PDB file of C-alpha atoms and ligand atoms in Angstrom:
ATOM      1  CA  UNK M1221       0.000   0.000   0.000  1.00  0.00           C
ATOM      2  CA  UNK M1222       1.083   3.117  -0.768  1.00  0.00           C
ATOM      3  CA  UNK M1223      -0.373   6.882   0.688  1.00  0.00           C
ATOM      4  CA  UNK M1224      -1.590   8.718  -2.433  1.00  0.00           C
ATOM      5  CA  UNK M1225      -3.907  11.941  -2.073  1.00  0.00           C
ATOM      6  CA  UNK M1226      -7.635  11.397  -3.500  1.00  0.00           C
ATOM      7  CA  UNK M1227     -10.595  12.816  -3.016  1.00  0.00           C
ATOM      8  CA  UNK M1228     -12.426  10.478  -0.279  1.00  0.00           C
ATOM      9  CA  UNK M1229     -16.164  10.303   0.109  1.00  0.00           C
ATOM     10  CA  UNK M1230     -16.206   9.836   4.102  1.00  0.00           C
ATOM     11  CA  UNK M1231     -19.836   9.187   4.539  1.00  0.00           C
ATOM     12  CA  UNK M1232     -22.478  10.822   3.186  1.00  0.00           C
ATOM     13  CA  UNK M1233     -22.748  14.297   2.681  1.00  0.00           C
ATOM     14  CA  UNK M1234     -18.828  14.538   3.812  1.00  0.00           C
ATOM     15  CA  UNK M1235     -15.830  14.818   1.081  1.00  0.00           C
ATOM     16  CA  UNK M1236     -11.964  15.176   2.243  1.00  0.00           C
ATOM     17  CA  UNK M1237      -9.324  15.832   0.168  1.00  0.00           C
ATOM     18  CA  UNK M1238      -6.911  13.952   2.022  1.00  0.00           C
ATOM     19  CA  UNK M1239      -4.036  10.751   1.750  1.00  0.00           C
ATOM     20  CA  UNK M1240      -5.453   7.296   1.662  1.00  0.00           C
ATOM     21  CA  UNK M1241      -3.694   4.232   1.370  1.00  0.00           C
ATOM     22  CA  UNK M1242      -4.124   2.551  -1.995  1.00  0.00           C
ATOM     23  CA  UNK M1243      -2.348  -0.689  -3.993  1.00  0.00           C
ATOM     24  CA  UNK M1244       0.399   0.475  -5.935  1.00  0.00           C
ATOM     25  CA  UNK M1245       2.557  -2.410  -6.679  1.00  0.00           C
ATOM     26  CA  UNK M1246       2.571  -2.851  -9.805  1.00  0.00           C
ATOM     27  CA  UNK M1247       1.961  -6.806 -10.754  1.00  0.00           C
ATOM     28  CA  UNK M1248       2.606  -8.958 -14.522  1.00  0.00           C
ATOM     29  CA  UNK M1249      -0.618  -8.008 -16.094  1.00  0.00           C
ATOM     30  CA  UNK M1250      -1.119  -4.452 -14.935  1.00  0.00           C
ATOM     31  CA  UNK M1251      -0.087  -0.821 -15.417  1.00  0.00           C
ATOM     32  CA  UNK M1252       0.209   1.898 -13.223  1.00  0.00           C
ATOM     33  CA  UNK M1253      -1.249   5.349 -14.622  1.00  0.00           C
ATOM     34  CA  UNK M1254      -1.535   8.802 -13.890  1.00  0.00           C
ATOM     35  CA  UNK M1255      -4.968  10.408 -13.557  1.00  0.00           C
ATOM     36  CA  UNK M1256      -5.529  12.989 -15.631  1.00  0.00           C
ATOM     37  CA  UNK M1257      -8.838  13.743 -16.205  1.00  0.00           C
ATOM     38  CA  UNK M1258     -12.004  12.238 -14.673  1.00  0.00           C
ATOM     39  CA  UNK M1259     -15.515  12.732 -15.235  1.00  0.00           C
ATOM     40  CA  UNK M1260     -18.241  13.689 -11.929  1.00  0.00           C
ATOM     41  CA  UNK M1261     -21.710  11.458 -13.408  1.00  0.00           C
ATOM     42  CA  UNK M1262     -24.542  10.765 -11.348  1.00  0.00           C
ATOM     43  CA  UNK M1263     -23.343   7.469  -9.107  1.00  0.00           C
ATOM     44  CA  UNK M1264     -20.782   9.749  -7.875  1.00  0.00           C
ATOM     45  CA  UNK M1265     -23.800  12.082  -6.821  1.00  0.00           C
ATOM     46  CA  UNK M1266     -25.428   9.941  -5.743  1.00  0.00           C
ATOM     47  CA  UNK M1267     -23.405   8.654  -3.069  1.00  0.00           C
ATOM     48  CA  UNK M1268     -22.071  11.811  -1.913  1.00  0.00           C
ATOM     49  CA  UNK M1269     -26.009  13.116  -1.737  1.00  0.00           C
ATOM     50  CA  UNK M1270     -27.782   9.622  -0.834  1.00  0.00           C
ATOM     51  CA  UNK M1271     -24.707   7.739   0.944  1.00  0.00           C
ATOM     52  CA  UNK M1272     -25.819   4.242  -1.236  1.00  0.00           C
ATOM     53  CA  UNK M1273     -27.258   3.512  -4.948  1.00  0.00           C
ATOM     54  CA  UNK M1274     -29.288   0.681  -4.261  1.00  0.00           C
ATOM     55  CA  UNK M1275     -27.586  -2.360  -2.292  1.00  0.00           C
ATOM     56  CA  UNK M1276     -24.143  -0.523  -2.864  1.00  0.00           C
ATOM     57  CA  UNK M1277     -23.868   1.389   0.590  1.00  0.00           C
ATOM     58  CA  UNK M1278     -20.670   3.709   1.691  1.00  0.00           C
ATOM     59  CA  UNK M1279     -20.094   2.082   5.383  1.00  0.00           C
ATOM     60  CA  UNK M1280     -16.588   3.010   4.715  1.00  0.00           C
ATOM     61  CA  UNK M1281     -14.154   6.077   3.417  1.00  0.00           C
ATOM     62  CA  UNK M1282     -14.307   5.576  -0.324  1.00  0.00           C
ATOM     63  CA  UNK M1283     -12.755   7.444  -3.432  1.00  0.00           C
ATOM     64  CA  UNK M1284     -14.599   8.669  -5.809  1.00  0.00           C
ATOM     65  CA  UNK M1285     -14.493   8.892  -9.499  1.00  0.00           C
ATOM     66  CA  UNK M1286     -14.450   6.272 -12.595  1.00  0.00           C
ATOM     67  CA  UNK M1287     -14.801   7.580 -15.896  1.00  0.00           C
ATOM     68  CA  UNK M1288     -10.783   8.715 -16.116  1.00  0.00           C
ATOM     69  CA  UNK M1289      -8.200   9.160 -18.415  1.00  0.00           C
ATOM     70  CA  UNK M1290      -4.226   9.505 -18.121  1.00  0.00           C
ATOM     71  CA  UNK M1291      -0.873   8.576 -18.930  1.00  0.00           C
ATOM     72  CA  UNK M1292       1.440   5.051 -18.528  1.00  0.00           C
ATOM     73  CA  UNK M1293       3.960   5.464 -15.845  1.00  0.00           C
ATOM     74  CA  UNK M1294       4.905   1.679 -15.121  1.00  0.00           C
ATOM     75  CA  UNK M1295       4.255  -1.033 -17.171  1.00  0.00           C
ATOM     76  CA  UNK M1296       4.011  -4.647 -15.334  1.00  0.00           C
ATOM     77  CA  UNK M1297       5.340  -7.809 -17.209  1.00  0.00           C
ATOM     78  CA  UNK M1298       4.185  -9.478 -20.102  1.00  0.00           C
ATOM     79  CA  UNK M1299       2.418  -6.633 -21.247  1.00  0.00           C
ATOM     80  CA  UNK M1300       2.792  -5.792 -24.502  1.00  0.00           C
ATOM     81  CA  UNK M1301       0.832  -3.497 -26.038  1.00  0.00           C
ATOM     82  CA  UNK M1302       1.482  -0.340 -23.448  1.00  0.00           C
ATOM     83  CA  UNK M1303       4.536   1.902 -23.047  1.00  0.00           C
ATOM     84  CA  UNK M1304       5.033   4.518 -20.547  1.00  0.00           C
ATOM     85  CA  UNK M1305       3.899   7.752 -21.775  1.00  0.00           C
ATOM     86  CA  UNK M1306       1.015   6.236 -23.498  1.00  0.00           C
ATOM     87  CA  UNK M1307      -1.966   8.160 -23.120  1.00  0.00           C
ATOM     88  CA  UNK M1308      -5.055   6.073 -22.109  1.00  0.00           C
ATOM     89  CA  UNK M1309      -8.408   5.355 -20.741  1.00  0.00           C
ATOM     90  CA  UNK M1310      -9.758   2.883 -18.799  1.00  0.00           C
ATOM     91  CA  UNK M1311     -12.598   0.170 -18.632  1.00  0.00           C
ATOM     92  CA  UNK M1312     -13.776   0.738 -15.189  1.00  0.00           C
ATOM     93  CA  UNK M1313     -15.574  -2.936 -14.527  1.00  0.00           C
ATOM     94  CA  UNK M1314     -13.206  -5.094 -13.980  1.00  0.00           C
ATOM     95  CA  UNK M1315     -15.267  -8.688 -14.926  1.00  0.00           C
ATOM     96  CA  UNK M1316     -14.721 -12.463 -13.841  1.00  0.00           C
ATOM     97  CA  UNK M1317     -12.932 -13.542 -16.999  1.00  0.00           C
ATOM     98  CA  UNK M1318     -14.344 -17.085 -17.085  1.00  0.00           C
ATOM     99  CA  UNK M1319     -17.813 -15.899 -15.679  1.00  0.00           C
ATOM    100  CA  UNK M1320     -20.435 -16.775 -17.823  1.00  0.00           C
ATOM    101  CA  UNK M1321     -21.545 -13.149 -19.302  1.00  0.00           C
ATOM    102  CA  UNK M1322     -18.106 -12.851 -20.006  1.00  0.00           C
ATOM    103  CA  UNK M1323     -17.406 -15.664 -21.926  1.00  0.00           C
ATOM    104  CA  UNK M1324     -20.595 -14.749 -23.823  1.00  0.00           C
ATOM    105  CA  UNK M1325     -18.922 -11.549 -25.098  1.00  0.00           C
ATOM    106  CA  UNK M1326     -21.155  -9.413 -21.745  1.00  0.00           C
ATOM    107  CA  UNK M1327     -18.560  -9.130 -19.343  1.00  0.00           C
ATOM    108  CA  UNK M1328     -20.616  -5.600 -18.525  1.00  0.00           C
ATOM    109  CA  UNK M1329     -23.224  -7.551 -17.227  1.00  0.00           C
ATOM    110  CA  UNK M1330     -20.956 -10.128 -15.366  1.00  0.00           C
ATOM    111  CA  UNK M1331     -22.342  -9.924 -11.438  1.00  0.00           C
ATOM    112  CA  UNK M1332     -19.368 -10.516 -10.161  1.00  0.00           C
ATOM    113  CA  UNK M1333     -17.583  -7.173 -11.734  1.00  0.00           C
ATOM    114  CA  UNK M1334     -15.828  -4.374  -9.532  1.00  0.00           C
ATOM    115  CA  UNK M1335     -16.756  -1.431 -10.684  1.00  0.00           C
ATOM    116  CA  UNK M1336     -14.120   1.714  -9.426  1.00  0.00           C
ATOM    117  CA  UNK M1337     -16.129   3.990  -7.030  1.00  0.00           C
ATOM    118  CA  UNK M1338     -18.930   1.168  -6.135  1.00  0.00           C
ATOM    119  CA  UNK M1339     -18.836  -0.189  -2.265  1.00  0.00           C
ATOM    120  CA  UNK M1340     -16.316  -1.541  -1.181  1.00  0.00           C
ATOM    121  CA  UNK M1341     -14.059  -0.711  -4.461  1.00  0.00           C
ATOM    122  CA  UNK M1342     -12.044   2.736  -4.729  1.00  0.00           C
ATOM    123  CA  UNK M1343     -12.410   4.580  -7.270  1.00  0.00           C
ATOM    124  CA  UNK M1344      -9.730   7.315  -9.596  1.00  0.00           C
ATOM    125  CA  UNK M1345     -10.183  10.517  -7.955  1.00  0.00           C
ATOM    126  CA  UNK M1346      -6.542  10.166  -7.232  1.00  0.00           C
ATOM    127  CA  UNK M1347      -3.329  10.784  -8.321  1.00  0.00           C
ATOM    128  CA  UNK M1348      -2.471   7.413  -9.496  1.00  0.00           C
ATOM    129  CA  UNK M1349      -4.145   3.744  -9.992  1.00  0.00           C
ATOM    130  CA  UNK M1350      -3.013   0.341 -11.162  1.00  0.00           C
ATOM    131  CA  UNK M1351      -5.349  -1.223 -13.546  1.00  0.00           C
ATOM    132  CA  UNK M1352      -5.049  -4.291 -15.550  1.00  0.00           C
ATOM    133  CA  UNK M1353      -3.508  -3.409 -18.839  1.00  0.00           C
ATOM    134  CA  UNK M1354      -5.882  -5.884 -21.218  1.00  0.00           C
ATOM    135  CA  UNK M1355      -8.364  -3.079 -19.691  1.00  0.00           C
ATOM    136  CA  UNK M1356      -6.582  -0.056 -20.679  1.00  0.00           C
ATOM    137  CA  UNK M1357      -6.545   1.302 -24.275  1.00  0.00           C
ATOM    138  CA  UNK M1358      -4.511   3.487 -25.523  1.00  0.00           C
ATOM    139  CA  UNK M1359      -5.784   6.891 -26.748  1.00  0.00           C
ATOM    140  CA  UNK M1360      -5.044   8.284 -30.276  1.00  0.00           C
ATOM    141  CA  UNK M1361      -3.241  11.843 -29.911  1.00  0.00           C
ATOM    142  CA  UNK M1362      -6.335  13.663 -31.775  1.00  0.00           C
ATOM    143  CA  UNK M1363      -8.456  12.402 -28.644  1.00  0.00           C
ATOM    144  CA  UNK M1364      -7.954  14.844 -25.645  1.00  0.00           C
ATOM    145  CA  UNK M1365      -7.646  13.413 -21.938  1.00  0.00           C
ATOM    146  CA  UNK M1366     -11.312  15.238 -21.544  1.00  0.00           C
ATOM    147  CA  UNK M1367     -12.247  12.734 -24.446  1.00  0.00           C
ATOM    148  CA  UNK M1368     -10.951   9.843 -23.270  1.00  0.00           C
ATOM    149  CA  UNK M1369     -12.707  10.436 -19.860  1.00  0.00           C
ATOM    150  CA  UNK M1370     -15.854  10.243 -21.495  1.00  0.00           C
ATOM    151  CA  UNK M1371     -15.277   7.033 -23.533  1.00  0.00           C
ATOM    152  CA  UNK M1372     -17.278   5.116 -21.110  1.00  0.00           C
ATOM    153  CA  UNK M1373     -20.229   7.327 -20.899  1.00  0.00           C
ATOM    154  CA  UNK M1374     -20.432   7.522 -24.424  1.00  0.00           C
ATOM    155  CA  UNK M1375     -20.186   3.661 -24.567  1.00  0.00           C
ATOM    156  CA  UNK M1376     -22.981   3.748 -22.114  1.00  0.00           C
ATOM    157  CA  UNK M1377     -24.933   6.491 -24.756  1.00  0.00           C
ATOM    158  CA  UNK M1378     -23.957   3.778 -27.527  1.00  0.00           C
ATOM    159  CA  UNK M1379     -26.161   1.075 -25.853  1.00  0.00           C
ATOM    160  CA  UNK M1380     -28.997   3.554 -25.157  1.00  0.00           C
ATOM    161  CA  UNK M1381     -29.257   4.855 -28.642  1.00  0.00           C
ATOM    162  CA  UNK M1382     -28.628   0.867 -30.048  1.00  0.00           C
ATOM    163  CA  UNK M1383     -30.956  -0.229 -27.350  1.00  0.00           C
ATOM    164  CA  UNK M1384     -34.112   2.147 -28.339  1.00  0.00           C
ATOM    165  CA  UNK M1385     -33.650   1.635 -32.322  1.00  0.00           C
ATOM    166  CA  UNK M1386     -33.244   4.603 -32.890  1.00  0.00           C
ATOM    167  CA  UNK M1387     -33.565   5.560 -36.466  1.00  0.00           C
ATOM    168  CA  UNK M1388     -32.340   8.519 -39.004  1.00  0.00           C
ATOM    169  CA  UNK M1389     -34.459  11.683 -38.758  1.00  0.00           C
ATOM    170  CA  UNK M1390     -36.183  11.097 -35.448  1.00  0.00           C
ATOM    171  CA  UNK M1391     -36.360  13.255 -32.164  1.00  0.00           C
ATOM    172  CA  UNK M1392     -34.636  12.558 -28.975  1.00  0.00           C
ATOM    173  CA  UNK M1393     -35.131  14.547 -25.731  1.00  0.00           C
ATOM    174  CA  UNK M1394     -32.665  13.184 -22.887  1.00  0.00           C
ATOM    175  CA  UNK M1395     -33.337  13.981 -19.216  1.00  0.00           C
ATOM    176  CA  UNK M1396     -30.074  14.785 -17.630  1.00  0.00           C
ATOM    177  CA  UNK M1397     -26.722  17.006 -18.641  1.00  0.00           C
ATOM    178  CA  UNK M1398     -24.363  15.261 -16.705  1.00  0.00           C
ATOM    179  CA  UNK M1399     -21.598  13.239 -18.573  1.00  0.00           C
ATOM    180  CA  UNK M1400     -24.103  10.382 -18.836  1.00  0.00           C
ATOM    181  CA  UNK M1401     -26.806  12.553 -20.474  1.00  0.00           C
ATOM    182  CA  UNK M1402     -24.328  14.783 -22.626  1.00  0.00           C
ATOM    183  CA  UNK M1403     -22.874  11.276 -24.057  1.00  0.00           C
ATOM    184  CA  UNK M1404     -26.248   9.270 -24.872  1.00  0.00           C
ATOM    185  CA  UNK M1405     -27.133  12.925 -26.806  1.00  0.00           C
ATOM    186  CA  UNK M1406     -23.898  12.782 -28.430  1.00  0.00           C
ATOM    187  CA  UNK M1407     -24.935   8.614 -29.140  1.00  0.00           C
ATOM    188  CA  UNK M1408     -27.743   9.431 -30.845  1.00  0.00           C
ATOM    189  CA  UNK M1409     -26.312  12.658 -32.736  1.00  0.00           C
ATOM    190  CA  UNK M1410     -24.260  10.023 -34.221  1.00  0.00           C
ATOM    191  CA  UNK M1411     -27.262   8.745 -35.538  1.00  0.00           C
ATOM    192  CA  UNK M1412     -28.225  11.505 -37.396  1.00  0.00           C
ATOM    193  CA  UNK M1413     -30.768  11.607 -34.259  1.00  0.00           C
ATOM    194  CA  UNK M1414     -32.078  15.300 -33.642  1.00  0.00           C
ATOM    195  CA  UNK M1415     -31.503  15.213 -29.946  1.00  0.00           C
ATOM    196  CA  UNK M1416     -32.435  17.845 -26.652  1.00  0.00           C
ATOM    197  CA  UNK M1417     -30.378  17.717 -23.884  1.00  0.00           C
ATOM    198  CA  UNK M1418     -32.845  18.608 -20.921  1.00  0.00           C
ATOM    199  CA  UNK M1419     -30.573  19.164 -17.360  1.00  0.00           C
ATOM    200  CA  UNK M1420     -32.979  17.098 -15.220  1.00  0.00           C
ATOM    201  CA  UNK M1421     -31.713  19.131 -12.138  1.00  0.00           C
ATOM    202  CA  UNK M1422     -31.427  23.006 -11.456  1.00  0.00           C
ATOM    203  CA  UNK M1423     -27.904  22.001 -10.721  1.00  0.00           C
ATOM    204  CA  UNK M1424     -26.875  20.421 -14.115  1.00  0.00           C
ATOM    205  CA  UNK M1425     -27.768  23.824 -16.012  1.00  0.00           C
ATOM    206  CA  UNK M1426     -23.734  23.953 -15.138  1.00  0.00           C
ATOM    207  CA  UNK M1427     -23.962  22.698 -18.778  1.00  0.00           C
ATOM    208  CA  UNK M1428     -25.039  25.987 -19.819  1.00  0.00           C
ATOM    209  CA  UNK M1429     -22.163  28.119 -18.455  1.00  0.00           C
ATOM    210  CA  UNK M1430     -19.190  29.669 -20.678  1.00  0.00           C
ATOM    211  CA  UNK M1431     -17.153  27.963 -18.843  1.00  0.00           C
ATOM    212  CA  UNK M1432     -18.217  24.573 -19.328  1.00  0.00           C
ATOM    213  CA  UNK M1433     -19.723  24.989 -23.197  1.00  0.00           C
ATOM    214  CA  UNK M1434     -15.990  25.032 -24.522  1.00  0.00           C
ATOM    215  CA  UNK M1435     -15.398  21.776 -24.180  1.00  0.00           C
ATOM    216  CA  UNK M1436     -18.665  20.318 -24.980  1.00  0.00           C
ATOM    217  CA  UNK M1437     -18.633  22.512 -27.895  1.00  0.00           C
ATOM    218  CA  UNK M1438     -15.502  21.176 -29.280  1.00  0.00           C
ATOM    219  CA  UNK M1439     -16.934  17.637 -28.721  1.00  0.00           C
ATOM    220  CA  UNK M1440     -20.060  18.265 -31.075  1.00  0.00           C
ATOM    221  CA  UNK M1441     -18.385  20.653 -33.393  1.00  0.00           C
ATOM    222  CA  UNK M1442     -16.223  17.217 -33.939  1.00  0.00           C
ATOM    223  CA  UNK M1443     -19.287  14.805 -34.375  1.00  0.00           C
ATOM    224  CA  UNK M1444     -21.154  17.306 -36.367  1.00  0.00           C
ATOM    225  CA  UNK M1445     -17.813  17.743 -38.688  1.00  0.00           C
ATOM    226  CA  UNK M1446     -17.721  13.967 -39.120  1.00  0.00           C
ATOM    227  CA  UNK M1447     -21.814  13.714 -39.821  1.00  0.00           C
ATOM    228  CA  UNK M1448     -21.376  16.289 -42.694  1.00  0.00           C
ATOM    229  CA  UNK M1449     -17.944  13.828 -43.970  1.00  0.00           C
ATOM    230  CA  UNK M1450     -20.643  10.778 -44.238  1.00  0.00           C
ATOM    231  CA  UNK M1451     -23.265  13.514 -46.315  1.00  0.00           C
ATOM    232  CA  UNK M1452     -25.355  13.020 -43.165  1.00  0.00           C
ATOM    233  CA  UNK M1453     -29.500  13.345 -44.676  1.00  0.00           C
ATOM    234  CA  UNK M1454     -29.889  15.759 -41.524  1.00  0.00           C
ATOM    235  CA  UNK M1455     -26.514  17.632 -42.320  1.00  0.00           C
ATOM    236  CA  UNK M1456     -25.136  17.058 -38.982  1.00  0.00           C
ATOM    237  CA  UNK M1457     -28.120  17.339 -36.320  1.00  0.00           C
ATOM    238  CA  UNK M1458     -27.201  20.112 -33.829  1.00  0.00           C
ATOM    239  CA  UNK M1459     -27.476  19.539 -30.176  1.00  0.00           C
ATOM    240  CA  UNK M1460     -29.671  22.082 -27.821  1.00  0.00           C
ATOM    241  CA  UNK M1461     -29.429  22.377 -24.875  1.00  0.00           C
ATOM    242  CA  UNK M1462     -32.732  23.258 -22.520  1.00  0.00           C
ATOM    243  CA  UNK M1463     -32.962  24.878 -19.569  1.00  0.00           C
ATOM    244  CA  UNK M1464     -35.706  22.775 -17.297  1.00  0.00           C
ATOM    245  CA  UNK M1465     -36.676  25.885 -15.322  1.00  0.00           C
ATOM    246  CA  UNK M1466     -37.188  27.639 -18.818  1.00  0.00           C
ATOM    247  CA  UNK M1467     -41.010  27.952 -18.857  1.00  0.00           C
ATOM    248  CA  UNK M1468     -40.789  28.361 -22.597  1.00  0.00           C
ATOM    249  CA  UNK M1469     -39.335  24.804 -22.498  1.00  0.00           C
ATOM    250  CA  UNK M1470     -42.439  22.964 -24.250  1.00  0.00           C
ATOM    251  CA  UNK M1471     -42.671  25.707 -27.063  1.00  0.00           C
ATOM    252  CA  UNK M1472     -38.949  25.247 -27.571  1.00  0.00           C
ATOM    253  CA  UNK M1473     -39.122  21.596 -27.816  1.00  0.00           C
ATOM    254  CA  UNK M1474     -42.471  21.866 -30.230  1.00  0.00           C
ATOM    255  CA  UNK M1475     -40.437  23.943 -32.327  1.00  0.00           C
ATOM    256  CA  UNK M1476     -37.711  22.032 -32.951  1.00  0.00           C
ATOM    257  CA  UNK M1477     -40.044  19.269 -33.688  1.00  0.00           C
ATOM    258  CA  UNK M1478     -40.559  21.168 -36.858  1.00  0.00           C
ATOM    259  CA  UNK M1479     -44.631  20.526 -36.441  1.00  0.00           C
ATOM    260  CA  UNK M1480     -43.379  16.726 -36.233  1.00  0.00           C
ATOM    261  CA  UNK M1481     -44.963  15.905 -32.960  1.00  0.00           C
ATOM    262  CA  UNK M1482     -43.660  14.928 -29.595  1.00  0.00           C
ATOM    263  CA  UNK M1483     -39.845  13.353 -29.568  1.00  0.00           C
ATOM    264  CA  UNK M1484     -39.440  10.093 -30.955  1.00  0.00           C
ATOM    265  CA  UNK M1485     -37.531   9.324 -27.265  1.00  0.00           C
ATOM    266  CA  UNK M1486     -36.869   9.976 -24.418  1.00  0.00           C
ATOM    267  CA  UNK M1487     -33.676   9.050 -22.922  1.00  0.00           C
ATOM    268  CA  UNK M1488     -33.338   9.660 -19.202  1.00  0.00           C
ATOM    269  CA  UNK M1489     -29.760   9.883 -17.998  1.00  0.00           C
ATOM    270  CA  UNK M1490     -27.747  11.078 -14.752  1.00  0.00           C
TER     271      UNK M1490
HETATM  272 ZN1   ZN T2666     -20.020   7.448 -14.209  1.00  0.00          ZN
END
């Protein structure tokens, strides 16, 4: 064990930024990495504001955070396709291997997975973690650490969009701006889904600040670039984003509809 500083979720309601002691030693399989970046979604809310999501309860200091990206500082043996100074993101479910879901190709859905930041399992609010380097993937250098954090939230927006069928041309509205939300509307932007990201919470209109559009901004002026690449039939869908304390909200939404009805979905996301 080694004393690294992190940002520790005491109980509920109480944060420290403090030193904690954490595995560092790094084994044949595994690298060790330095955080970055790391995205604040809704389970890390939740715990701080609830203290438990479901059966998952914090009876003990935890550290947050598990949506991350860094760099390679230590590579473990007989791993071969990382290098320190790699720059990477990470799987944050580790699975059973030779559980069933994983052999079937679902290792997401294996029971048996430890997911960073869930009870009893630290999570990447830290300055450093070891992770198992099969589930690290290196990042290419057009892909900023910001990017990388979100890779899976967006995976998470892949399965929603795959998941509800979406199709060319229709209407999404998704409940919740956090990195969850913001993802699953990027998801189905990608397929050439018009799609309303609706901050679910007073607090998530942090989405609409200067200081937070850049980055978004850059993210969808990307997609949107690509869309019009592929001759996208929508011409690369733009994202809005709605205020839910806007009373003009419904009129908005109508509009956008383009006298097409209510939204084709509704996708709601933390
Ligand atoms: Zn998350």
């Amino acid at each position: 064990m080694t004393e690294v500083r992190a940002l520790v979720l005491e109980r509920q309601h109480v944060l420290a930024l403090r030193d904690i002691d954490l595995p560092m030693a790094v084994g044949p399989g595994m690298v060790r990495i330095a955080i970055h970046t790391v995205g604040v979604c809704g389970s890390d809310v939740h715990y701080y504001t609830h203290g438990k999501i479901g059966p998952f309860v914090v009876d003990a200091p935890m550290v947050l955070g598990h949506e991350a990206a860094g760099t390679v500082v230590e590579v473990g043996e007989d791993v071969s396709h990382l290098r320190v100074g790699d720059r990477v993101c990470m799987e944050p479910g580790i699975p059973d291997p030779n559980s069933r879901a994983s052999r079937m190709g679902l290792y997401n859905i294996d029971p048996t997975v430890r997911f960073w930041a869930t009870p009893p399992v630290h999570g990447v609010l830290t300055s450093q973690v070891v992770h198992p380097a099969i589930y690290t993937f290196k990042l290419p250098d057009n892909v900023s650490f910001a990017e990388g954090a979100m890779v899976e939230p967006f995976a998470v927006g892949m399965q929603a969009a795959f998941k509800a069928g979406i199709k060319p041309g229709d209407t999404a509205v998704v409940l919740g701006a956090g990195p969850i939300g913001t993802m699953v509307a990027l998801a189905a932007l990608a397929g050439d889904v018009r799609a309303w990201s609706w901050p679910i919470l007073p607090s998530q209109s942090w989405i609409l600040r200067p200081a937070t559009k850049g980055l978004f901004r850059s993210i969808f002026a990307k997609m949107i670039w690509r869309q019009k690449l592929r001759g996208s039939p929508t011409g690369g869908a733009p994202i809005w984003f709605l205020n839910v304390r806007d009373r003009r909200v419904p009129g908005k939404a109508s509009w956008h509809c383009r006298g097409r009805g209510a939204p084709s979905w509704l996708l709601a996301c933390q």
